[in-house]
Short mmCIF file of C-alpha atoms (C1' of nucleotides) in Angstrom, two decimals:
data_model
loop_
_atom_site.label_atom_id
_atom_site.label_comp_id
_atom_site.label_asym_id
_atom_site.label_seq_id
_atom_site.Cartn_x
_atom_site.Cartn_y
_atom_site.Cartn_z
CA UNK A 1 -73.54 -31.05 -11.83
CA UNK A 2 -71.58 -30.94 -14.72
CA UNK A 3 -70.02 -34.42 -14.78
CA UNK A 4 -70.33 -37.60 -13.58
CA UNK A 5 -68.45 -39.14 -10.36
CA UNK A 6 -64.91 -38.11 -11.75
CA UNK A 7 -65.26 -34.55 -12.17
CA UNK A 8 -62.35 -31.99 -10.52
CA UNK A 9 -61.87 -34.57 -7.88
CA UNK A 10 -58.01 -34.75 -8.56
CA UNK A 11 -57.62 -37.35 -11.28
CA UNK A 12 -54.43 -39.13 -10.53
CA UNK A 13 -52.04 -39.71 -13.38
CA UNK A 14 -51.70 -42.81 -15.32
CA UNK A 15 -50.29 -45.25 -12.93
CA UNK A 16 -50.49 -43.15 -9.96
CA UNK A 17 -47.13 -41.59 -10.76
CA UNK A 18 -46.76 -39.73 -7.58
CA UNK A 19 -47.47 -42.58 -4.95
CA UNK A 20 -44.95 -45.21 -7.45
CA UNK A 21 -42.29 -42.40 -7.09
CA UNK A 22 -43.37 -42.25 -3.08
CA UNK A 23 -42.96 -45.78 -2.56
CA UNK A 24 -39.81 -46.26 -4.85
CA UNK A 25 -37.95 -42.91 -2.61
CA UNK A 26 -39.36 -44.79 0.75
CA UNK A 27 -37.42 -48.14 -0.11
CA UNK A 28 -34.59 -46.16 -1.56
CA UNK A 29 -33.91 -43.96 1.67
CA UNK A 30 -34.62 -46.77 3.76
CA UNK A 31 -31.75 -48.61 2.34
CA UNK A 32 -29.33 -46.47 1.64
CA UNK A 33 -30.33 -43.21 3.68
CA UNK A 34 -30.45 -40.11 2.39
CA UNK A 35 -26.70 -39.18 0.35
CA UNK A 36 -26.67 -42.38 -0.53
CA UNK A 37 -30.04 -42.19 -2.59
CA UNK A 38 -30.42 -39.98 -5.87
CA UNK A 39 -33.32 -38.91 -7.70
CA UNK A 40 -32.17 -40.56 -10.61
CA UNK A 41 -32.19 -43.71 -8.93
CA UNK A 42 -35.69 -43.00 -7.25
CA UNK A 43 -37.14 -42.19 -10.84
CA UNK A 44 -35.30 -45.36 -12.53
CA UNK A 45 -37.35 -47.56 -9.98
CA UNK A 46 -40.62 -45.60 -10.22
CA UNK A 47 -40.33 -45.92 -13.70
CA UNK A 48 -40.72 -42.23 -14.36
CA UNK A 49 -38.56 -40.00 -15.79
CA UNK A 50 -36.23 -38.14 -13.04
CA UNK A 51 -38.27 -34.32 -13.64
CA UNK A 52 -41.36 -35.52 -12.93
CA UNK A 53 -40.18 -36.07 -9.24
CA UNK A 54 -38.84 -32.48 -8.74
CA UNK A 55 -42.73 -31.76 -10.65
CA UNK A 56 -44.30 -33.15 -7.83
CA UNK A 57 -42.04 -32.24 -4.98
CA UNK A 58 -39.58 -29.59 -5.20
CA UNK A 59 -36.42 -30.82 -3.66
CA UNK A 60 -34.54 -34.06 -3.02
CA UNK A 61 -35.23 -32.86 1.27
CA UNK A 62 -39.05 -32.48 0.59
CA UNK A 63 -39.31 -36.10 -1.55
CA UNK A 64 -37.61 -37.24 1.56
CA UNK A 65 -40.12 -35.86 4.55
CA UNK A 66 -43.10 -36.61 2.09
CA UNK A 67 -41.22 -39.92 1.77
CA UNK A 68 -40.97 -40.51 5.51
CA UNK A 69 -43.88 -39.48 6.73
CA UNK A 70 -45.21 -41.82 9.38
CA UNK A 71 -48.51 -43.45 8.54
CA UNK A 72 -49.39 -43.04 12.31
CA UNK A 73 -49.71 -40.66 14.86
CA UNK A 74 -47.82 -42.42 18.01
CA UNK A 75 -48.49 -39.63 20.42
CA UNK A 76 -51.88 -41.08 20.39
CA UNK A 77 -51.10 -44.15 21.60
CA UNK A 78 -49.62 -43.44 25.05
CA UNK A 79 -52.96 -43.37 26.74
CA UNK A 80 -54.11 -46.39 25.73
CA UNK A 81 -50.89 -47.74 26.44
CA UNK A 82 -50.74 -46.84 29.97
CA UNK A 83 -54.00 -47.53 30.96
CA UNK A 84 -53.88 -50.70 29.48
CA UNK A 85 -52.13 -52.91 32.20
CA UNK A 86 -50.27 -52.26 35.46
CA UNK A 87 -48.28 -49.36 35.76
CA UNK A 88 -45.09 -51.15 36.90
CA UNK A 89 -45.23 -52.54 33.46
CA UNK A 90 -46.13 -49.89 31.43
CA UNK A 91 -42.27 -49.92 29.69
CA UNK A 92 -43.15 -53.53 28.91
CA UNK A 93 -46.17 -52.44 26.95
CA UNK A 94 -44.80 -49.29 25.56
CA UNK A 95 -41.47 -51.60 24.27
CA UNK A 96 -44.18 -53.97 22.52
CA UNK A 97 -45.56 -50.91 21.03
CA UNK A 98 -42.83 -49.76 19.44
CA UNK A 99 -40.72 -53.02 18.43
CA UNK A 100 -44.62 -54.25 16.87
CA UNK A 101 -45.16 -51.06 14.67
CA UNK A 102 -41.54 -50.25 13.27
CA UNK A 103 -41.67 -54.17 12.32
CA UNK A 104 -44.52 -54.01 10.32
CA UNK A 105 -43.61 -53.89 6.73
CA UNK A 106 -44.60 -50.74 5.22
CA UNK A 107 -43.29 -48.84 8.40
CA UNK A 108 -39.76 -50.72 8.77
CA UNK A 109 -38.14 -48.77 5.78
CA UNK A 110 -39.69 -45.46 7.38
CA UNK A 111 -37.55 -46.06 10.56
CA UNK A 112 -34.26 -47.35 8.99
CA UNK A 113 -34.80 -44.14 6.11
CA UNK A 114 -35.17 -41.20 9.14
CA UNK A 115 -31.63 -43.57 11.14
CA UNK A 116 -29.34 -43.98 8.19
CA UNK A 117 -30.23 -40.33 7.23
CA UNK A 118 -29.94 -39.02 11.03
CA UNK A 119 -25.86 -39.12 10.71
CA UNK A 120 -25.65 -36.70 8.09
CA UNK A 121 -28.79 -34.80 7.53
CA UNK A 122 -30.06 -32.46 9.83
CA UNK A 123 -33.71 -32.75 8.75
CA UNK A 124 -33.41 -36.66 9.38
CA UNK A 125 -31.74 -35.98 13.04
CA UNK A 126 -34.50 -33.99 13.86
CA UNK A 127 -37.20 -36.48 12.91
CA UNK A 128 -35.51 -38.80 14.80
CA UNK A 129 -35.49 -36.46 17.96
CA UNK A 130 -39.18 -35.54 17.69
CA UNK A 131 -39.65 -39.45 16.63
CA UNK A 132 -38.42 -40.49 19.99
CA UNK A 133 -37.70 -38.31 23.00
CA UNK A 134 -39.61 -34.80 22.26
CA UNK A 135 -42.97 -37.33 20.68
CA UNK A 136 -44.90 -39.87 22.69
CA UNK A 137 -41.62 -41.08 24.97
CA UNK A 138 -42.04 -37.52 26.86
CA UNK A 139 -45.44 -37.49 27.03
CA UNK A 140 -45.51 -40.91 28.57
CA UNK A 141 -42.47 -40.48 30.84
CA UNK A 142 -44.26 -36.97 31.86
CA UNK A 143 -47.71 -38.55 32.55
CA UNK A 144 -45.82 -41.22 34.86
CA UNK A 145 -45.47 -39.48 37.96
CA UNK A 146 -41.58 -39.29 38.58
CA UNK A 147 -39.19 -36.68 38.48
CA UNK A 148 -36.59 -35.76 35.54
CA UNK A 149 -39.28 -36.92 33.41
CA UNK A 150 -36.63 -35.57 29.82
CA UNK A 151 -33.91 -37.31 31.16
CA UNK A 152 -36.21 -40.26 31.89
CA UNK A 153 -37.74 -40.20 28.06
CA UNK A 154 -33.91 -39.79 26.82
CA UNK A 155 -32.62 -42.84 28.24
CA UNK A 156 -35.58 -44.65 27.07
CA UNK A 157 -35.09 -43.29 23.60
CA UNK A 158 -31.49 -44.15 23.21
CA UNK A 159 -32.35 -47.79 24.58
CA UNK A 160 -35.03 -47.87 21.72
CA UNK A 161 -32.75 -46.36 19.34
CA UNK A 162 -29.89 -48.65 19.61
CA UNK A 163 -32.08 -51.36 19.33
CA UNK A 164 -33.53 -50.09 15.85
CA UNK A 165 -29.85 -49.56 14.86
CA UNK A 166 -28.86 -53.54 15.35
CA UNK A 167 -32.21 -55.12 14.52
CA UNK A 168 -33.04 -53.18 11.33
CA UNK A 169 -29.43 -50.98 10.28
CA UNK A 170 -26.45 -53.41 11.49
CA UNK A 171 -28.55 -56.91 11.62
CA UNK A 172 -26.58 -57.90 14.52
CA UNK A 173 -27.15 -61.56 15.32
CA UNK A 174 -29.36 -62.37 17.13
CA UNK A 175 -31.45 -59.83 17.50
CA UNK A 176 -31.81 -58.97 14.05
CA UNK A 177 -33.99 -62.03 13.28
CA UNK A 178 -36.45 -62.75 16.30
CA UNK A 179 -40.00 -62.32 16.33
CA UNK A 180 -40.94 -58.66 17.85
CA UNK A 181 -42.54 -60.08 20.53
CA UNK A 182 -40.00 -61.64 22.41
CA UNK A 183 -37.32 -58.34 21.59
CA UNK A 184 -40.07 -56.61 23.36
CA UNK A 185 -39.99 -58.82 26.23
CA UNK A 186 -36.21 -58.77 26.04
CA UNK A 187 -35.60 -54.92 26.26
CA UNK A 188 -39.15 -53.93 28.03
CA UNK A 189 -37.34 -54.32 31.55
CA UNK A 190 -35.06 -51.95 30.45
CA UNK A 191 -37.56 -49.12 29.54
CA UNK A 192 -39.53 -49.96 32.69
CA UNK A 193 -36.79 -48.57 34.15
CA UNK A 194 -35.85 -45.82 32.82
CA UNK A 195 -39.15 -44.60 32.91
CA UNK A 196 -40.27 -46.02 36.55
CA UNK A 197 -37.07 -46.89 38.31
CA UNK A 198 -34.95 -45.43 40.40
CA UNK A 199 -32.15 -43.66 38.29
CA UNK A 200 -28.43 -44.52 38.85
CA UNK A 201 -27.20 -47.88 39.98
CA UNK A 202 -28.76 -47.72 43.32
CA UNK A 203 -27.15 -49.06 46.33
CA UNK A 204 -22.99 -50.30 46.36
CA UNK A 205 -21.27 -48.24 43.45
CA UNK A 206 -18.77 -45.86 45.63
CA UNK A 207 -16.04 -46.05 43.02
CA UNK A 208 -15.84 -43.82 40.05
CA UNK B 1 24.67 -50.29 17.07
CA UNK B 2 25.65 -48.83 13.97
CA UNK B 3 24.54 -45.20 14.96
CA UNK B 4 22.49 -42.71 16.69
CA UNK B 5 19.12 -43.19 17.99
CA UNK B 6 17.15 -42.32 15.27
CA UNK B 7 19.36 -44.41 12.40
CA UNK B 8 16.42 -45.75 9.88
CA UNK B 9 13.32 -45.97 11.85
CA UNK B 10 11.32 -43.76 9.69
CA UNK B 11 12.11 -40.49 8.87
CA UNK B 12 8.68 -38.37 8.99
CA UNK B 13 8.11 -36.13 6.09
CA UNK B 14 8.40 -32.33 6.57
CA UNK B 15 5.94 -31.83 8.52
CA UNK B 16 4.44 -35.09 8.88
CA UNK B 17 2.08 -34.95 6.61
CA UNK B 18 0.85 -38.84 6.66
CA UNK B 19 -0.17 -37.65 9.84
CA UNK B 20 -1.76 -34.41 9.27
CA UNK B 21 -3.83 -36.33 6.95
CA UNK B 22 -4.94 -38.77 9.54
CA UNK B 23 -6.04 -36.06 11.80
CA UNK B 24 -7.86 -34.30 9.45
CA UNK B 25 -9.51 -37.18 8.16
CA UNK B 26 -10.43 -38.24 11.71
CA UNK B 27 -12.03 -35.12 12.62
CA UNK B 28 -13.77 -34.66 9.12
CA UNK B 29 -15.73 -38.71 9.08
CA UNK B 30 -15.70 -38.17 12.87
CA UNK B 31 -18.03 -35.14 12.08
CA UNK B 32 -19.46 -35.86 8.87
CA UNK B 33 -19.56 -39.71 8.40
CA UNK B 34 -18.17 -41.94 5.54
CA UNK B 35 -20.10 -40.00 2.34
CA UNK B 36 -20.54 -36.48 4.36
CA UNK B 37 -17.06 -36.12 4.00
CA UNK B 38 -14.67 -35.71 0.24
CA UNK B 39 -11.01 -35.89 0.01
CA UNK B 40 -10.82 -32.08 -1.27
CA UNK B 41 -12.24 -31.14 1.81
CA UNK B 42 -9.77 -33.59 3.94
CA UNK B 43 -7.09 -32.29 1.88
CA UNK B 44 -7.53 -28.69 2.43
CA UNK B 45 -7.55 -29.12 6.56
CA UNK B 46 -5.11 -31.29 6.03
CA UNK B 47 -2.84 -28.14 4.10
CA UNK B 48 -1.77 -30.84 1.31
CA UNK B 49 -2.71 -31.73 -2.26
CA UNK B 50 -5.72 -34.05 -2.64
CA UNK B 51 -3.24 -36.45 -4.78
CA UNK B 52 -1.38 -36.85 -1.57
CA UNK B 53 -3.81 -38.59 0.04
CA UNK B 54 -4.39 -41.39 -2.91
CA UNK B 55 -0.14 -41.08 -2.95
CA UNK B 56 -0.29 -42.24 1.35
CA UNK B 57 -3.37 -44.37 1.46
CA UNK B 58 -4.82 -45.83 -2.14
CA UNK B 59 -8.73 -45.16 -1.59
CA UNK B 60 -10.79 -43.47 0.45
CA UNK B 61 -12.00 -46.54 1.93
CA UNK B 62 -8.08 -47.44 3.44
CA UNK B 63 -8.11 -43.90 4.46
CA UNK B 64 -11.14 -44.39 6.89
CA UNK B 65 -9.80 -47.65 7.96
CA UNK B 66 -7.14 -46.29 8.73
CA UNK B 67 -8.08 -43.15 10.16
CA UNK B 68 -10.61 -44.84 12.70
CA UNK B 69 -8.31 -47.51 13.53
CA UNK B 70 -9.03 -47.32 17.57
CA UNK B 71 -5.63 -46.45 19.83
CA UNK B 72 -5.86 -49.28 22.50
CA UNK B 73 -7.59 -52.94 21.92
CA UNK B 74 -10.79 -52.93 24.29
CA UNK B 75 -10.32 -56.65 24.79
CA UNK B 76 -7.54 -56.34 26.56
CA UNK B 77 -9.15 -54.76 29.65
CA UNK B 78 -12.39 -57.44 29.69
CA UNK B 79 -10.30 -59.32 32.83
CA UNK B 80 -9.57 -56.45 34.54
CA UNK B 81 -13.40 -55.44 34.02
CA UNK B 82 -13.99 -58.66 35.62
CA UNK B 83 -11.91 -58.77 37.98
CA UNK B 84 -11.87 -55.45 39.72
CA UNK B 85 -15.05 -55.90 41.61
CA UNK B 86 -17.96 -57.76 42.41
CA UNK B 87 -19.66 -59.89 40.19
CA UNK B 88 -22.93 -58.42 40.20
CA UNK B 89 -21.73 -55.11 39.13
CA UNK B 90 -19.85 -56.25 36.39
CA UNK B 91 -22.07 -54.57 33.73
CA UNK B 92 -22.06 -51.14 35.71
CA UNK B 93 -17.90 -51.44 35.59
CA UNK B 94 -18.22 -52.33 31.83
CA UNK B 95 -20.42 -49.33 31.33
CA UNK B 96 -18.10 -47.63 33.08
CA UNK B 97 -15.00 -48.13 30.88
CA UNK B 98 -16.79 -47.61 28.14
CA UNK B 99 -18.08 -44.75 28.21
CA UNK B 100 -15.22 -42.91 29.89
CA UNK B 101 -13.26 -44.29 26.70
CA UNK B 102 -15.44 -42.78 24.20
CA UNK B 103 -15.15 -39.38 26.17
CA UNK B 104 -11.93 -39.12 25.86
CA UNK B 105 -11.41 -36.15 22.90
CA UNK B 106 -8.81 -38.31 21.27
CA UNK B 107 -11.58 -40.89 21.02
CA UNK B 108 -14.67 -39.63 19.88
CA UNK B 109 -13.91 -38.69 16.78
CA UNK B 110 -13.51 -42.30 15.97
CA UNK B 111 -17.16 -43.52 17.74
CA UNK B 112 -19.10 -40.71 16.09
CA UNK B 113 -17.04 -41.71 12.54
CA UNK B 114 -17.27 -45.35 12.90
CA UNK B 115 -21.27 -44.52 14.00
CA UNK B 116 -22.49 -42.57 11.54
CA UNK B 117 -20.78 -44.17 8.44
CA UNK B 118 -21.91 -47.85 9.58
CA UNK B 119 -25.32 -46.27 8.35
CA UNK B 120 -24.09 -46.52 5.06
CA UNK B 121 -20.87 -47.79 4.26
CA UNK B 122 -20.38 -51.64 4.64
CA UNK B 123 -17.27 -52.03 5.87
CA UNK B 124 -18.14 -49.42 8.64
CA UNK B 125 -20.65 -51.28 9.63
CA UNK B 126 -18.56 -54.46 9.95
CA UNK B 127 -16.28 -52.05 11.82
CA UNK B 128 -19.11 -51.03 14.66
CA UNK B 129 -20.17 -54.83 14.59
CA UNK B 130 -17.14 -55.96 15.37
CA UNK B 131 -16.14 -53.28 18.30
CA UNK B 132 -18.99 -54.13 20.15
CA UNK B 133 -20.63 -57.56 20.11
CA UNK B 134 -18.13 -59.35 18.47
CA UNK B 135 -15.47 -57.78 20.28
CA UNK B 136 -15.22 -57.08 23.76
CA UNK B 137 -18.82 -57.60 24.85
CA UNK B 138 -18.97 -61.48 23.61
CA UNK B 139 -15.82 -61.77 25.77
CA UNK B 140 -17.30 -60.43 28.87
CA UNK B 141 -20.78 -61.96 28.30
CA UNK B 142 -18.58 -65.16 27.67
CA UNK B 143 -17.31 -65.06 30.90
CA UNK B 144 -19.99 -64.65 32.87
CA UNK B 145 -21.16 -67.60 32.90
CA UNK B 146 -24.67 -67.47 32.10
CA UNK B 147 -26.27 -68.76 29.11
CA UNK B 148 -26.83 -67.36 25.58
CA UNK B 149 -23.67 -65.18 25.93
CA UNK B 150 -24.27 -63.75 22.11
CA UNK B 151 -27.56 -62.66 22.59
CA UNK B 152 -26.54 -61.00 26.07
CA UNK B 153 -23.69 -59.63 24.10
CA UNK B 154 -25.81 -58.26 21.27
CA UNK B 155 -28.46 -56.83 23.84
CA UNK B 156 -25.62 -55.09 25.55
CA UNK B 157 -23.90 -53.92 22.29
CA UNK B 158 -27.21 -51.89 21.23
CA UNK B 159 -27.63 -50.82 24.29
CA UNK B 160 -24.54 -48.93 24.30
CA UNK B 161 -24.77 -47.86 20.91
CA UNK B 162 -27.88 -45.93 21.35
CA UNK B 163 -26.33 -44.35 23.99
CA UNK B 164 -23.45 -43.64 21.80
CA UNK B 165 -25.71 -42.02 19.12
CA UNK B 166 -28.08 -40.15 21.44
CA UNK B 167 -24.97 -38.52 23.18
CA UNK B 168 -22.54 -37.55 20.54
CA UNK B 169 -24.43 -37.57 17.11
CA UNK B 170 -28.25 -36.43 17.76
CA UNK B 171 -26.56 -35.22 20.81
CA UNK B 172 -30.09 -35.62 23.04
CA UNK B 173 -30.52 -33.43 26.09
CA UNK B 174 -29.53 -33.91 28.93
CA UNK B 175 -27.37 -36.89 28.15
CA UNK B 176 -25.18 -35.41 25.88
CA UNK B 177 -23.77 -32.81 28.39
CA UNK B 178 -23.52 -35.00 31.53
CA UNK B 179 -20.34 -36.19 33.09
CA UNK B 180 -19.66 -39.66 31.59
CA UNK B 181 -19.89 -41.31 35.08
CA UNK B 182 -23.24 -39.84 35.51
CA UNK B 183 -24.06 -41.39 32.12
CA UNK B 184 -21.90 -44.17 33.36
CA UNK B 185 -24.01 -44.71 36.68
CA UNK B 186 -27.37 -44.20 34.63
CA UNK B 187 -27.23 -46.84 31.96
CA UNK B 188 -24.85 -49.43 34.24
CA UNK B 189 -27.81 -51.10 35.35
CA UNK B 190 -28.94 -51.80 32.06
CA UNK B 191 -25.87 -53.09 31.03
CA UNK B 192 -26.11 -55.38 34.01
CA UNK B 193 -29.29 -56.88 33.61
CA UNK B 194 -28.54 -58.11 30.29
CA UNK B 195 -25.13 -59.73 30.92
CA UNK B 196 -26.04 -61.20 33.89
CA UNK B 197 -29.58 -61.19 34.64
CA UNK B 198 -32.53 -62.94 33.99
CA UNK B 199 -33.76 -62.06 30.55
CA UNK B 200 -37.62 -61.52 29.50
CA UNK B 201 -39.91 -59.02 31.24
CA UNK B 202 -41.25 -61.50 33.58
CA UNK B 203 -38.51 -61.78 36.78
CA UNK B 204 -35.72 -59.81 38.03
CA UNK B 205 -35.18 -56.17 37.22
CA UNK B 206 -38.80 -54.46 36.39
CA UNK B 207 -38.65 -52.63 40.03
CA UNK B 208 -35.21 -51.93 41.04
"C1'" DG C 1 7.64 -36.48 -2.24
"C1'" DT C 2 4.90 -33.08 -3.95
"C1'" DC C 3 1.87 -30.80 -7.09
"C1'" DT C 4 -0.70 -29.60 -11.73
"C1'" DA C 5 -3.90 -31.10 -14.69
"C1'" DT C 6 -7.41 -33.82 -15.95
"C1'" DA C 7 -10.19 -38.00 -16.94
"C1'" DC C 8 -14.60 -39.79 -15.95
"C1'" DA C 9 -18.72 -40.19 -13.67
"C1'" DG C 10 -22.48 -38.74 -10.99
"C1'" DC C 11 -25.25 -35.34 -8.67
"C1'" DG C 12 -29.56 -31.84 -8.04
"C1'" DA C 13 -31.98 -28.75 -10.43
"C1'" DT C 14 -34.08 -26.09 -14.34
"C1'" DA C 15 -35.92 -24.52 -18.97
"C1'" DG C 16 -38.74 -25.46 -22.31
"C1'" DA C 17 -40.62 -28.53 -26.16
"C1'" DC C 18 -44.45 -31.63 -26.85
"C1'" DG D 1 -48.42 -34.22 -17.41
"C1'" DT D 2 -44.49 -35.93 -19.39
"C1'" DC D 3 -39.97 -35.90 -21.30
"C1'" DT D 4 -35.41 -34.11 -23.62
"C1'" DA D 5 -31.55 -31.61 -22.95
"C1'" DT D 6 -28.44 -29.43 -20.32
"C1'" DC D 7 -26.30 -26.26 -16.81
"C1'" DG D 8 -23.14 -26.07 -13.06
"C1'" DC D 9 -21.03 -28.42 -9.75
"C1'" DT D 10 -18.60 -32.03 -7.03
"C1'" DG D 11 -16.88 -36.38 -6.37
"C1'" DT D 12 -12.81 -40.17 -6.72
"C1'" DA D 13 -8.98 -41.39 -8.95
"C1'" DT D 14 -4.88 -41.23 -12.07
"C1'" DA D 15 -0.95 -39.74 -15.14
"C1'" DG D 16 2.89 -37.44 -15.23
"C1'" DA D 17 5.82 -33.08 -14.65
"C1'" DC D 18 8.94 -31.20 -11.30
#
DNA sequence: GTCTATACAGCGATAGAC
DNA sequence: GTCTATCGCTGTATAGAC
């Protein structure tokens, strides 16, 4: 007992340096990816000086995972979420899942950061990968009991994917502004079936 | 008929090299996006001097324009779309088209450009905008006459650009190596339920 | 039409003073 | 813990010789 409440317990700098240089690199990547965001820039917003962030984390890649690092654990999630209605739904209420969480505010710049940076960084395109088809989209498409359960979760995941690419990257009109619950309802048929349907375009498609 | 058949219509230069540009330029933002890719490095595949490029097009900017200016105008084809089957498979026809356009080698180099540079770059982004729900897609949903065309448009449109990313830039397994009328087949009913169907979760498509 | 040379700016990263 | 200074490199773009 050699101090009082403070004593090694990891005093954080002045201002909380670290989490104002966190939250600076989070918008920064979120708007303008990875390339197109320096340290300089970061360190300019956080008000620090641009060494301090390669003090704290040692490269521009690590700022960036430490950066994106989802607040939430979405594998979690999937059993709730199917036993938490009808299974001929359960797209419907994995769609409002998603759309709900990347629209909250602190996660939104998480999801556009790990897109815009998915083109040209390899880290980014494999955070989007686990993100979506090898994270909770398999695991749910697995515990439903149909076959091709990957193909099933990859076909969901690009439906999801486009639809975080035009809401929160492009702003296409008018999806871009619409309150989450109704894209959900929009694009949760969708998901329902790829995940529950039958694959292909069933019955009168003998061309092609 | 002052002379032979190829009188003044634009010598090439030696060895074409406006064109050798182009294709190197194509395949390098094809593969690396808008800021992934540098004019050196354009230059060098290309065999010519850097200067040559800023000599042929002014900026890098008119180079991508002009480099991932598409071949044939997708608008073109939205009545034959229409017209070459029954109306309730109009979407799996669109689909169709689509994605056996993007497939085609000469092709994808532009998509996968145009894709991952509209993550950054502005005026790509305008670009992918405008080849999908502006373009085409608002045309078709147009048509059909059903109501809120844009929206049906814009559902469509990020439909098929997920698809577009999962398949040729994260390049998602199994859907990037699949024949492009499996792909075709798989997302056709998608396409279909938002042009022409009843959107929200409630009606319609959840069991197909 | 083609190339050499270079201007000018920005980048990530590091060493070391305080 | 914080900052100054700077290395080494790469980028776009331009001026001007051949």
């Amino acid at each position: 007992m050699t101090g009082g409440p403070r004593r090694t317990g990891r005093r954080p700098g002045l201002a909380d340096t670290r989490g104002r240089i966190l939250d600076a690199a989070r918008h920064a990547f979120g708007e303008r990816g990875f390339d197109g965001t320096s340290i300089r820039q970061v360190a300019a917003d956080a008000n620090v000086d641009p060494a301090l962030i390669h003090h704290y984390f040692r490269s521009k890649q690590q700022l960036f995972v430490a950066a994106m690092a989802f607040p939430v654990d979405p594998s979690a999630v999937v059993p709730a979420v199917i036993a938490d209605g009808p299974p001929e739904h359960v797209g419907e209420r994995f769609a409002a899942f998603v759309i709900g969480l990347w629209d909250r505010p602190e996660v939104r710049p998480l999801v556009t950061g790990v897109v815009r940076s998915a083109s040209t960084d390899p880290v980014a395109a494999d955070m989007a990968r686990r993100l979506l088809t090898e994270g909770p989209l398999l695991a749910l498409a697995s515990a439903i009991d149909r076959p091709d359960a990957p193909l099933r979760a990859t076909l969901a995941g690009a439906q999801l994917m486009g639809v975080a690419i035009a809401r929160y990257v492009v702003r296409m009109e008018p999806l871009a502004s619409m309150p989450p619950d109704e894209v959900a309802d929009l694009i949760g048929p969708s998901i329902q079936g790829y995940l529950a349907g039958d694959l292909g375009a069933s019955s009168g498609r003998s061309q092609r």
